mmCIF file with all atom_site columns, C-alpha atoms in Angstrom:
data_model
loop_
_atom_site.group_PDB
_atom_site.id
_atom_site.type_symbol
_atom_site.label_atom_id
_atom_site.label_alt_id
_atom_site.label_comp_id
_atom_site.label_asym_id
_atom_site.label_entity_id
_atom_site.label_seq_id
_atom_site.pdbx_PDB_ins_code
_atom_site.Cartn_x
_atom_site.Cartn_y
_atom_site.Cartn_z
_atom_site.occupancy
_atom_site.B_iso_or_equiv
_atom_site.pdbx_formal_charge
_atom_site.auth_seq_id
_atom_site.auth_comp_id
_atom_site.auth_asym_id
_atom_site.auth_atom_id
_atom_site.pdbx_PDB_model_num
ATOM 1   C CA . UNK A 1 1   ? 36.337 47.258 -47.749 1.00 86.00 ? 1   UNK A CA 1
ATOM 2   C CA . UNK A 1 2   ? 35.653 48.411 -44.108 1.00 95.00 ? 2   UNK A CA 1
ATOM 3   C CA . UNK A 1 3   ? 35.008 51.790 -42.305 1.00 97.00 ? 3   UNK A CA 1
ATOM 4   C CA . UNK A 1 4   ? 36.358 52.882 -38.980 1.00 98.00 ? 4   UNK A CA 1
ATOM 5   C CA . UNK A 1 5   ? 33.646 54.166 -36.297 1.00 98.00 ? 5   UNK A CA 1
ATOM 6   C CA . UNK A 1 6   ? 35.205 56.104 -33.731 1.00 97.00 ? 6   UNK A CA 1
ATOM 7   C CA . UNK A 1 7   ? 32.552 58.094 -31.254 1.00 98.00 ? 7   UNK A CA 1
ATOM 8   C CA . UNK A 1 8   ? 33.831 61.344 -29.637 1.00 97.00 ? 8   UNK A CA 1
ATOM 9   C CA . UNK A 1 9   ? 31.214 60.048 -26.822 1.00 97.00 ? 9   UNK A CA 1
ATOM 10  C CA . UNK A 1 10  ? 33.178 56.914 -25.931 1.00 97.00 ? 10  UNK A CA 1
ATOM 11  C CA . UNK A 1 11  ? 36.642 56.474 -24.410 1.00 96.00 ? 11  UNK A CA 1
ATOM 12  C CA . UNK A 1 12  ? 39.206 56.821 -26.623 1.00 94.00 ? 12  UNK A CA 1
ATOM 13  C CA . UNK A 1 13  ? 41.064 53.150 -27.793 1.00 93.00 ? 13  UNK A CA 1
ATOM 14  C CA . UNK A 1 14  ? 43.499 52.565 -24.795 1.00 87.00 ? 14  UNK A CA 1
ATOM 15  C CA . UNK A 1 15  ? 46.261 50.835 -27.565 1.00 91.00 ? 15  UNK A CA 1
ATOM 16  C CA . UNK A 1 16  ? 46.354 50.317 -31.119 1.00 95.00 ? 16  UNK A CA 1
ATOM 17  C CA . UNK A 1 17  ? 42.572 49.479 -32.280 1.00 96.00 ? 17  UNK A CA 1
ATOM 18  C CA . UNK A 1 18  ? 39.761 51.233 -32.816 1.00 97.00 ? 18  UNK A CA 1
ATOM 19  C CA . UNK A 1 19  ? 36.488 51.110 -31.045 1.00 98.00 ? 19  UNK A CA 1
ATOM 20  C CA . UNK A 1 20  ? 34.789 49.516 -33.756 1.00 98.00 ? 20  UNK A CA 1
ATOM 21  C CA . UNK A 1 21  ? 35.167 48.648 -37.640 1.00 98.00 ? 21  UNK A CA 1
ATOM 22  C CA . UNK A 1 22  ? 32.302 48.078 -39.793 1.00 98.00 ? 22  UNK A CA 1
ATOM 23  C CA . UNK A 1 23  ? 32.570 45.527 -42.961 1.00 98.00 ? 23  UNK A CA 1
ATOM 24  C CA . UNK A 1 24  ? 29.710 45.410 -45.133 1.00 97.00 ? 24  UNK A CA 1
ATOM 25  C CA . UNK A 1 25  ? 26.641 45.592 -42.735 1.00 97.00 ? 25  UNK A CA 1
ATOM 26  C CA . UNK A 1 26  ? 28.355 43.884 -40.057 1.00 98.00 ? 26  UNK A CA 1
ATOM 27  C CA . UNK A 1 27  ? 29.900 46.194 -36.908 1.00 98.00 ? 27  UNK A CA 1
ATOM 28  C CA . UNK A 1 28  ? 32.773 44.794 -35.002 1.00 98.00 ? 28  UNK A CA 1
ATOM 29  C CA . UNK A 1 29  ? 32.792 46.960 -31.582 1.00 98.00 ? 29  UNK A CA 1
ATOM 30  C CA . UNK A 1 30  ? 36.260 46.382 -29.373 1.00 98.00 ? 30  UNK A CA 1
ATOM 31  C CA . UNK A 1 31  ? 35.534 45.399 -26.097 1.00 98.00 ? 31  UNK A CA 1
ATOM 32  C CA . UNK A 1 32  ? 34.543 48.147 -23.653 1.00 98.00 ? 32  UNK A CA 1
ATOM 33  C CA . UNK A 1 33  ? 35.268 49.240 -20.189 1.00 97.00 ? 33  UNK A CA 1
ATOM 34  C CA . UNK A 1 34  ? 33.959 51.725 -17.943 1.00 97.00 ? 34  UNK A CA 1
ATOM 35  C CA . UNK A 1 35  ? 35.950 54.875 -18.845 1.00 97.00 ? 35  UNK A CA 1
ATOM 36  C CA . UNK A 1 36  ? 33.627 57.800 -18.837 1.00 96.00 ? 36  UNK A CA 1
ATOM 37  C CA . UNK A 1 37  ? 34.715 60.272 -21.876 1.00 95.00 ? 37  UNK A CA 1
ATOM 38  C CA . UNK A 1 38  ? 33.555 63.449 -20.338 1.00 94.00 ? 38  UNK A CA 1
ATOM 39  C CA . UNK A 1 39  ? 35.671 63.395 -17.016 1.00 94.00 ? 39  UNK A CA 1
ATOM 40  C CA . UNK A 1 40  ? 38.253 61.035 -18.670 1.00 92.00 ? 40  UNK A CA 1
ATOM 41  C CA . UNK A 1 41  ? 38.129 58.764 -15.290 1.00 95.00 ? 41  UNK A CA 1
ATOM 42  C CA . UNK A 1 42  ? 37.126 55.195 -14.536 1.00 95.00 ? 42  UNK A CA 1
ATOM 43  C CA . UNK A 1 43  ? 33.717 54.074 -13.106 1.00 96.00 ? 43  UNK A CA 1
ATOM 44  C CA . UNK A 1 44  ? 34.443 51.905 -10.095 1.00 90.00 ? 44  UNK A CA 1
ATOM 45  C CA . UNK A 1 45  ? 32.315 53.004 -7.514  1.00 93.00 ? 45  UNK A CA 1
ATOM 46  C CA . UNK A 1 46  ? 30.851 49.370 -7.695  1.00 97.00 ? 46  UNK A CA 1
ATOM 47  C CA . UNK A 1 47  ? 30.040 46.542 -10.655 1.00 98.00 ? 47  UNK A CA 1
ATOM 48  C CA . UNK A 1 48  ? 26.701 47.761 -11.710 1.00 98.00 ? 48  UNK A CA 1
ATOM 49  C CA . UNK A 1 49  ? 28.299 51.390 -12.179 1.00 98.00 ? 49  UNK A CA 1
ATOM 50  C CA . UNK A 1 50  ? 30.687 50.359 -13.980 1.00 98.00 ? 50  UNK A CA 1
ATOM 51  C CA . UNK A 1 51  ? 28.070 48.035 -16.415 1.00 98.00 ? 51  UNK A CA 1
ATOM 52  C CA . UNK A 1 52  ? 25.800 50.670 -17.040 1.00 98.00 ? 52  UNK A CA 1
ATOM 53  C CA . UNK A 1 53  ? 29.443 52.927 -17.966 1.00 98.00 ? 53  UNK A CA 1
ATOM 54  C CA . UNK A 1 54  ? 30.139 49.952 -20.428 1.00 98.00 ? 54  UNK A CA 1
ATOM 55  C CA . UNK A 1 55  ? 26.657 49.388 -21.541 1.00 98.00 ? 55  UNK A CA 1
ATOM 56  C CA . UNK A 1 56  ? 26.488 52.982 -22.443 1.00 98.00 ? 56  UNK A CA 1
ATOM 57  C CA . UNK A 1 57  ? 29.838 53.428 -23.778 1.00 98.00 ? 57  UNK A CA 1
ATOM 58  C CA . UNK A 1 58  ? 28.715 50.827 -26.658 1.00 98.00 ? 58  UNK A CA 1
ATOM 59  C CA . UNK A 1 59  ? 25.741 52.557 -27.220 1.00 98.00 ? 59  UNK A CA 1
ATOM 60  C CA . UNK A 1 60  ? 27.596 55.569 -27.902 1.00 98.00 ? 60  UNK A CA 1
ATOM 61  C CA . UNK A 1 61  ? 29.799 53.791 -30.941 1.00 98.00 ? 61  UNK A CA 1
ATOM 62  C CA . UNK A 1 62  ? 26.450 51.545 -32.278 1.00 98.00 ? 62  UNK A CA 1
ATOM 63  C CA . UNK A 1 63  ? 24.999 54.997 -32.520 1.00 98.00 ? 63  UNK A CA 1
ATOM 64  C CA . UNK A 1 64  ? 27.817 56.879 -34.421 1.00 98.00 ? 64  UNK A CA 1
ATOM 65  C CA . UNK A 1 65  ? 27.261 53.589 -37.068 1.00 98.00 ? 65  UNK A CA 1
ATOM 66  C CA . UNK A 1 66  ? 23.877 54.611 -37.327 1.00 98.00 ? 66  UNK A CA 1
ATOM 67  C CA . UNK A 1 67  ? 23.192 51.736 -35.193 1.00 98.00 ? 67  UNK A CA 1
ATOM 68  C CA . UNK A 1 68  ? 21.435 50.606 -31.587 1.00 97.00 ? 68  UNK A CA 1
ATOM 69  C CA . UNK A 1 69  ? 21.291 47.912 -29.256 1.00 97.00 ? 69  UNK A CA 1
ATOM 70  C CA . UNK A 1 70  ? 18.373 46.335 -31.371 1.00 96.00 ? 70  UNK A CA 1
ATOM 71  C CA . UNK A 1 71  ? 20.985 45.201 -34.053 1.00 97.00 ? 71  UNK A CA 1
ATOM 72  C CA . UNK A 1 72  ? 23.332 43.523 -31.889 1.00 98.00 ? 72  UNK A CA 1
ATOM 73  C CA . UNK A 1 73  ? 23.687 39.740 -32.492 1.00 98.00 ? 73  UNK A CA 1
ATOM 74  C CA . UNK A 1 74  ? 26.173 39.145 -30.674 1.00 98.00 ? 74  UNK A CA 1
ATOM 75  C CA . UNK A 1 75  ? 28.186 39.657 -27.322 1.00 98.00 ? 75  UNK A CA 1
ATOM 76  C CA . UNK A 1 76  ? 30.894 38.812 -25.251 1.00 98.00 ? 76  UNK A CA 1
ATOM 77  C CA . UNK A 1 77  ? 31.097 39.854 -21.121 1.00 98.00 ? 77  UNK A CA 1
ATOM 78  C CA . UNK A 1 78  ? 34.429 39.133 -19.541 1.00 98.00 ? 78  UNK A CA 1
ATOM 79  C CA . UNK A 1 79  ? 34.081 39.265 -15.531 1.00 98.00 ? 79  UNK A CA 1
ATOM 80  C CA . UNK A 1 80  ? 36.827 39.833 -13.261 1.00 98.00 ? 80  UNK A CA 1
ATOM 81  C CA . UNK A 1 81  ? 34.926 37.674 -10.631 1.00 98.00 ? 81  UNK A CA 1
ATOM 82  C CA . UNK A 1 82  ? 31.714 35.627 -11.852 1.00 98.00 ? 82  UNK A CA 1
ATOM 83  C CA . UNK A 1 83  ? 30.238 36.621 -8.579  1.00 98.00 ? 83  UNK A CA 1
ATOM 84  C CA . UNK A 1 84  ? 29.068 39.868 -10.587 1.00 98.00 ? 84  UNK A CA 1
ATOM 85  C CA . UNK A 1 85  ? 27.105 37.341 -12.932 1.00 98.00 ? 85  UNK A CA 1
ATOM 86  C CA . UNK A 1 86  ? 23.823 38.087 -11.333 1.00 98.00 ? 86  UNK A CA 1
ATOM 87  C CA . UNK A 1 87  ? 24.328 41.905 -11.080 1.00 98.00 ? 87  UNK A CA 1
ATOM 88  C CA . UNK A 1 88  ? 25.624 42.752 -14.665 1.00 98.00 ? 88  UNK A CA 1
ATOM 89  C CA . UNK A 1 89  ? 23.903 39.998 -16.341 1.00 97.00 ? 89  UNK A CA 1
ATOM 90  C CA . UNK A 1 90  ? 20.505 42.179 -14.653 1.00 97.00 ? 90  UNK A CA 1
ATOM 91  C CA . UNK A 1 91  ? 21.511 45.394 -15.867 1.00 97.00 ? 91  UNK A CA 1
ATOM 92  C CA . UNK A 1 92  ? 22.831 43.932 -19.487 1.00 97.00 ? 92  UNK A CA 1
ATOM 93  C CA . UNK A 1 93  ? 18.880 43.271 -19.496 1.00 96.00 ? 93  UNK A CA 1
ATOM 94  C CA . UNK A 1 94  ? 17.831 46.630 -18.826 1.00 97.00 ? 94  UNK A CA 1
ATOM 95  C CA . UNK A 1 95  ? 19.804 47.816 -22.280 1.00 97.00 ? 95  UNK A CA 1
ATOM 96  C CA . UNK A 1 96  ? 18.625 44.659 -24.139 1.00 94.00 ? 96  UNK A CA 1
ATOM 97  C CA . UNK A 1 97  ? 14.662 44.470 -23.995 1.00 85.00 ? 97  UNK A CA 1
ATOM 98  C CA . UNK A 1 98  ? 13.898 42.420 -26.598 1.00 84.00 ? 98  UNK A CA 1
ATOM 99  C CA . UNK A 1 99  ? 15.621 40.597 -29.984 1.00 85.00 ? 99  UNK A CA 1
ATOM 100 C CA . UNK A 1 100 ? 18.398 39.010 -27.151 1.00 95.00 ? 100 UNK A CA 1
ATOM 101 C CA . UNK A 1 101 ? 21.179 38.563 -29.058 1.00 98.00 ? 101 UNK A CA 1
ATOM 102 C CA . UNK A 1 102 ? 23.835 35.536 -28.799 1.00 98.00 ? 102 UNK A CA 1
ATOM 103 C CA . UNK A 1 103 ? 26.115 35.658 -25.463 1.00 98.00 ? 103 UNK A CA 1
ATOM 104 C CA . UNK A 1 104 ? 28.967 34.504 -23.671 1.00 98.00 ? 104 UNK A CA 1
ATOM 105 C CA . UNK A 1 105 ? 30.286 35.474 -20.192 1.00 98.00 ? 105 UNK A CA 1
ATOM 106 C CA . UNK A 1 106 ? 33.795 34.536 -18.956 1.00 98.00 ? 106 UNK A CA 1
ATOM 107 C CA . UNK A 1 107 ? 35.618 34.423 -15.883 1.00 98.00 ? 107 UNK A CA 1
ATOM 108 C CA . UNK A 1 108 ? 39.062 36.060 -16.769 1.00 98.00 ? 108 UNK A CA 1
ATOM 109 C CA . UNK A 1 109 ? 42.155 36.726 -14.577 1.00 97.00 ? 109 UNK A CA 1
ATOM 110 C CA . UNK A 1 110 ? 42.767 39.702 -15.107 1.00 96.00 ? 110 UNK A CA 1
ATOM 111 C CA . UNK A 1 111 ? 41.074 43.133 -17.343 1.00 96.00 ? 111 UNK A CA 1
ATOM 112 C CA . UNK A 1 112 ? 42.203 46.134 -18.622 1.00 94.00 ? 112 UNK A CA 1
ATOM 113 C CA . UNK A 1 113 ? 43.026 49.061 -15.688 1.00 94.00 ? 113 UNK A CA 1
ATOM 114 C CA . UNK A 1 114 ? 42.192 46.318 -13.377 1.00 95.00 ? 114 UNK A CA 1
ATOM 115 C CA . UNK A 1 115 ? 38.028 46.603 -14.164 1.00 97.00 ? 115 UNK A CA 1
ATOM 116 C CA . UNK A 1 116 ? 35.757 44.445 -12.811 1.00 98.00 ? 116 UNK A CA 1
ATOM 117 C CA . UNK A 1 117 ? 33.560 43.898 -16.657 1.00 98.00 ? 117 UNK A CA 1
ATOM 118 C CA . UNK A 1 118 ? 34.141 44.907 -20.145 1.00 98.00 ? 118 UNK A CA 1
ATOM 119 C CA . UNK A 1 119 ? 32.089 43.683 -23.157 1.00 98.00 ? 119 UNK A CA 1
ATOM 120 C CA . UNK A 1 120 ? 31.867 43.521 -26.270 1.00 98.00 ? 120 UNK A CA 1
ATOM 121 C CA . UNK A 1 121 ? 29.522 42.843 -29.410 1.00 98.00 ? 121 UNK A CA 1
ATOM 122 C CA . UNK A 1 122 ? 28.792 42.563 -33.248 1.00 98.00 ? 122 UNK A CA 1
ATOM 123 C CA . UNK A 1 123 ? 25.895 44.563 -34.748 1.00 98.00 ? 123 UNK A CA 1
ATOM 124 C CA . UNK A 1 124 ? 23.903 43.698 -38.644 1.00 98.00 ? 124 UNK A CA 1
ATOM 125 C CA . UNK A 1 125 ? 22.543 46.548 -39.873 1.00 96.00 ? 125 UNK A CA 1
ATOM 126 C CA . UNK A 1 126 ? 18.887 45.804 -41.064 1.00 84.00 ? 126 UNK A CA 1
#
């Protein structure tokens, strides 16, 4: 059995998924990029913009599941250019104080809309 979490805060699912499904006590959140809900337009002024868009995009759906960035255990950052390492990897850090969870980040060719980042994670609730 699983439950759909969809946040009216974050961007709406850009094809057919939703922007997270919880099984059990285990969230799945889709990977996010930096769409901002309210004006409906992309955050590119420059990478960490567009991090702290993503960053608080997932907040948004770990908080409809009753949820926050302390029971992540794991995520995923996909990087247009692995340049941005240093600069989204510091700002990742600024959402993620403490209890660090599990991580990958990959160089891909290409993102959705053309983005520069989008990320993103599993959640236990506790």
């Amino acid at each position: 059995m699983h439950q759909i979490i969809n946040s009216d805060r974050a961007p709406e699912p850009i094809g057919p998924y939703n922007q997270a499904v919880r099984a059990g006590n285990t969230l799945y959140v889709s990977g996010q990029i930096a769409i901002n809900r309210e004006t409906g337009e992309m955050v590119t002024e420059d990478i960490a913009s567009e991090t702290h868009q993503v960053m608080r995009n997932l907040e948004f759906i770990l908080h409809e599941a009753g949820m926050g960035f302390r029971n992540v255990v794991k995520c995923t950052i996909f990087l247009r250019d692995m340049n941005d390492f240093a600069t989204v990897n510091n700002i990742y850090g600024q959402y993620f104080t403490s209890h660090f969870p599990a991580r990958e980040t990959v160089q891909v060719a290409r993102l959705p809309k053309d983005v520069g980042v989008e990320i993103s994670c599993i959640a236990v609730a506790q």
